[in-house]
mmCIF file of C-alpha atoms in Angstrom:
data_model
loop_
_atom_site.group_PDB
_atom_site.id
_atom_site.type_symbol
_atom_site.label_atom_id
_atom_site.label_comp_id
_atom_site.label_asym_id
_atom_site.label_seq_id
_atom_site.Cartn_x
_atom_site.Cartn_y
_atom_site.Cartn_z
ATOM 1 C CA MET Z 107 44.183 51.669 32.600
ATOM 2 C CA ASP Z 108 42.766 54.849 31.106
ATOM 3 C CA THR Z 109 44.541 56.744 28.332
ATOM 4 C CA ALA Z 110 45.405 59.783 30.471
ATOM 5 C CA HIS Z 111 46.999 57.551 33.109
ATOM 6 C CA SER Z 112 49.045 55.586 30.578
ATOM 7 C CA LEU Z 113 50.106 58.821 28.861
ATOM 8 C CA GLU Z 114 51.351 60.194 32.193
ATOM 9 C CA ASP Z 115 53.159 56.895 32.881
ATOM 10 C CA ARG Z 116 54.881 57.129 29.505
ATOM 11 C CA ARG Z 117 55.859 60.750 30.171
ATOM 12 C CA ALA Z 118 57.344 59.756 33.534
ATOM 13 C CA HIS Z 119 59.255 56.882 31.923
ATOM 14 C CA LEU Z 120 60.703 59.181 29.229
ATOM 15 C CA ARG Z 121 61.618 61.813 31.851
ATOM 16 C CA ALA Z 122 63.382 59.149 33.944
ATOM 17 C CA THR Z 123 65.238 57.826 30.902
ATOM 18 C CA LEU Z 124 66.506 61.318 30.052
ATOM 19 C CA HIS Z 125 67.575 61.857 33.673
ATOM 20 C CA GLU Z 126 69.439 58.504 33.716
ATOM 21 C CA ARG Z 127 71.398 59.680 30.678
ATOM 22 C CA GLY Z 128 72.405 62.940 32.322
ATOM 23 C CA MET Z 129 69.887 65.087 30.453
ATOM 24 C CA ARG Z 130 67.012 67.147 31.759
ATOM 25 C CA MET Z 131 63.476 67.405 30.419
ATOM 26 C CA THR Z 132 63.386 70.846 28.839
ATOM 27 C CA PRO Z 133 60.049 72.376 27.842
ATOM 28 C CA GLN Z 134 60.886 71.805 24.152
ATOM 29 C CA ARG Z 135 61.730 68.127 24.723
ATOM 30 C CA GLN Z 136 58.526 67.687 26.706
ATOM 31 C CA LEU Z 137 56.470 69.326 23.930
ATOM 32 C CA VAL Z 138 58.019 67.115 21.227
ATOM 33 C CA LEU Z 139 57.625 63.916 23.259
ATOM 34 C CA ASP Z 140 54.042 64.837 24.148
ATOM 35 C CA ALA Z 141 53.266 65.440 20.478
ATOM 36 C CA LEU Z 142 54.681 62.034 19.548
ATOM 37 C CA LEU Z 143 52.808 60.326 22.368
ATOM 38 C CA VAL Z 144 49.549 61.858 21.111
ATOM 39 C CA LEU Z 145 50.191 61.552 17.358
ATOM 40 C CA GLU Z 146 51.966 58.159 17.614
ATOM 41 C CA HIS Z 147 53.598 58.622 14.174
ATOM 42 C CA ALA Z 148 54.393 62.050 12.794
ATOM 43 C CA THR Z 149 56.695 63.909 10.454
ATOM 44 C CA PRO Z 150 58.720 66.796 11.888
ATOM 45 C CA GLU Z 151 56.250 69.189 10.257
ATOM 46 C CA GLN Z 152 53.289 67.454 11.941
ATOM 47 C CA VAL Z 153 55.098 67.551 15.286
ATOM 48 C CA CYS Z 154 55.795 71.262 14.765
ATOM 49 C CA ALA Z 155 52.143 72.011 13.933
ATOM 50 C CA HIS Z 156 51.021 70.130 17.043
ATOM 51 C CA VAL Z 157 53.563 71.879 19.282
ATOM 52 C CA GLN Z 158 52.767 75.319 17.860
ATOM 53 C CA ARG Z 159 49.120 74.967 18.921
ATOM 54 C CA ALA Z 160 50.342 75.216 22.531
ATOM 55 C CA THR Z 161 53.542 77.213 22.000
ATOM 56 C CA PRO Z 162 53.541 79.228 18.761
ATOM 57 C CA THR Z 163 57.126 80.438 19.273
ATOM 58 C CA VAL Z 164 58.688 76.966 18.795
ATOM 59 C CA ASN Z 165 60.072 76.728 15.259
ATOM 60 C CA ILE Z 166 60.780 73.795 12.940
ATOM 61 C CA THR Z 167 64.552 74.021 13.554
ATOM 62 C CA THR Z 168 63.965 73.381 17.259
ATOM 63 C CA ILE Z 169 61.761 70.412 16.381
ATOM 64 C CA TYR Z 170 64.418 68.876 14.095
ATOM 65 C CA ARG Z 171 67.186 69.390 16.673
ATOM 66 C CA THR Z 172 65.052 67.915 19.448
ATOM 67 C CA LEU Z 173 64.054 64.898 17.337
ATOM 68 C CA GLU Z 174 67.716 64.313 16.431
ATOM 69 C CA LEU Z 175 68.759 64.471 20.089
ATOM 70 C CA LEU Z 176 65.916 62.193 21.231
ATOM 71 C CA GLU Z 177 66.728 59.702 18.490
ATOM 72 C CA GLY Z 178 70.391 59.744 19.490
ATOM 73 C CA LEU Z 179 69.256 58.858 23.016
ATOM 74 C CA ALA Z 180 67.093 56.033 21.561
ATOM 75 C CA LEU Z 181 63.892 57.606 22.904
ATOM 76 C CA VAL Z 182 62.349 58.032 19.452
ATOM 77 C CA ARG Z 183 62.848 56.293 16.124
ATOM 78 C CA HIS Z 184 62.177 57.270 12.567
ATOM 79 C CA THR Z 185 60.932 55.327 9.597
ATOM 80 C CA HIS Z 186 60.605 56.275 5.955
ATOM 81 C CA LEU Z 187 57.057 55.281 5.029
ATOM 82 C CA GLY Z 188 57.427 56.584 1.498
ATOM 83 C CA HIS Z 189 59.262 59.201 -0.485
ATOM 84 C CA GLY Z 190 58.459 62.058 1.898
ATOM 85 C CA ALA Z 191 59.807 63.139 5.241
ATOM 86 C CA PRO Z 192 60.635 60.520 7.868
ATOM 87 C CA THR Z 193 57.956 59.623 10.388
ATOM 88 C CA TYR Z 194 58.933 59.619 14.068
ATOM 89 C CA SER Z 195 57.494 57.657 16.947
ATOM 90 C CA VAL Z 196 58.352 56.945 20.561
ATOM 91 C CA HIS Z 197 60.966 54.155 20.710
ATOM 92 C CA GLU Z 198 58.813 51.595 22.525
ATOM 93 C CA HIS Z 199 56.494 51.589 19.516
ATOM 94 C CA GLN Z 200 57.996 48.579 17.657
ATOM 95 C CA HIS Z 201 56.293 47.154 14.620
ATOM 96 C CA VAL Z 202 56.526 46.718 10.871
ATOM 97 C CA HIS Z 203 54.646 49.147 8.646
ATOM 98 C CA LEU Z 204 52.948 47.755 5.554
ATOM 99 C CA VAL Z 205 52.608 50.707 3.160
ATOM 100 C CA CYS Z 206 50.391 50.504 0.078
ATOM 101 C CA HIS Z 207 52.192 52.214 -2.789
ATOM 102 C CA ARG Z 208 48.857 52.760 -4.580
ATOM 103 C CA CYS Z 209 46.627 54.398 -1.970
ATOM 104 C CA GLY Z 210 49.155 55.169 0.797
ATOM 105 C CA HIS Z 211 47.270 53.195 3.464
ATOM 106 C CA VAL Z 212 49.551 52.066 6.322
ATOM 107 C CA VAL Z 213 48.926 48.929 8.390
ATOM 108 C CA GLU Z 214 50.957 48.110 11.500
ATOM 109 C CA SER Z 215 52.014 44.512 11.984
ATOM 110 C CA PRO Z 216 53.901 43.012 14.954
ATOM 111 C CA LYS Z 217 57.626 42.754 14.309
ATOM 112 C CA ALA Z 218 57.347 39.000 14.950
ATOM 113 C CA VAL Z 219 56.177 38.630 11.333
ATOM 114 C CA MET Z 220 59.832 39.245 10.401
ATOM 115 C CA ASP Z 221 61.280 36.534 12.698
ATOM 116 C CA GLN Z 222 61.739 33.941 9.946
ATOM 117 C CA LEU Z 223 63.443 36.432 7.620
ATOM 118 C CA CYS Z 224 65.666 37.642 10.478
ATOM 119 C CA GLY Z 225 66.689 34.032 11.179
ATOM 120 C CA THR Z 226 67.385 33.339 7.515
ATOM 121 C CA LEU Z 227 69.524 36.466 7.125
ATOM 122 C CA ARG Z 228 71.441 35.632 10.317
ATOM 123 C CA ALA Z 229 72.080 32.001 9.268
ATOM 124 C CA THR Z 230 72.903 32.757 5.632
ATOM 125 C CA HIS Z 231 74.794 36.036 5.852
ATOM 126 C CA GLY Z 232 75.556 36.626 9.541
ATOM 127 C CA PHE Z 233 73.425 39.757 9.182
ATOM 128 C CA GLU Z 234 71.356 41.043 12.118
ATOM 129 C CA LEU Z 235 68.278 42.781 10.729
ATOM 130 C CA ASP Z 236 66.781 45.546 12.871
ATOM 131 C CA ALA Z 237 63.127 44.842 12.177
ATOM 132 C CA SER Z 238 61.919 46.814 15.192
ATOM 133 C CA HIS Z 239 60.592 49.716 13.132
ATOM 134 C CA LEU Z 240 60.481 48.822 9.476
ATOM 135 C CA ALA Z 241 58.364 49.856 6.470
ATOM 136 C CA LEU Z 242 57.558 47.434 3.654
ATOM 137 C CA SER Z 243 56.032 48.676 0.415
ATOM 138 C CA GLY Z 244 53.442 46.723 -1.520
ATOM 139 C CA THR Z 245 49.758 46.683 -2.382
ATOM 140 C CA CYS Z 246 47.013 46.544 0.252
ATOM 141 C CA GLN Z 247 44.158 44.043 0.086
ATOM 142 C CA THR Z 248 41.675 46.624 -1.191
ATOM 143 C CA CYS Z 249 43.926 47.841 -4.013
ATOM 144 C CA SER Z 250 44.875 44.261 -4.922
ATOM 145 C CA GLN Z 251 41.206 43.440 -5.478
ATOM 146 C CA GLU Z 252 40.637 46.447 -7.749
ATOM 147 C CA THR Z 253 41.286 46.185 -11.459
ATOM 148 C CA PRO Z 254 44.069 48.529 -12.605
#
């Protein structure tokens, strides 16, 4: 399946999900979702810059409100990859982020790497960890091999 086809399929799925929840796909919602589909992970400011290339009149307040609404509908999720602004992605994008606190490099790992920890937390504490979109801080392989 080519990228354009899968992108259109994802757009249609998101449109249908909004419709099922009694919402309509406004131009602003479409622009924000399209930006996230293209960028995959983006801060509100990055989404705004992407959207403004096509529609310069959309402001950052609209982006924040739209992201908040879409997150409330579970269409997008946010993760804090560091000390800056949250990073948003389309909800179906589920993985663990491994963030190097030295160089800032981010590696995506399947959420299955957290299965054992999730089981341990459930058995020991009755706690259900949401590991579907998580960021873990540490040192990447390259930085670990460098002398400080």
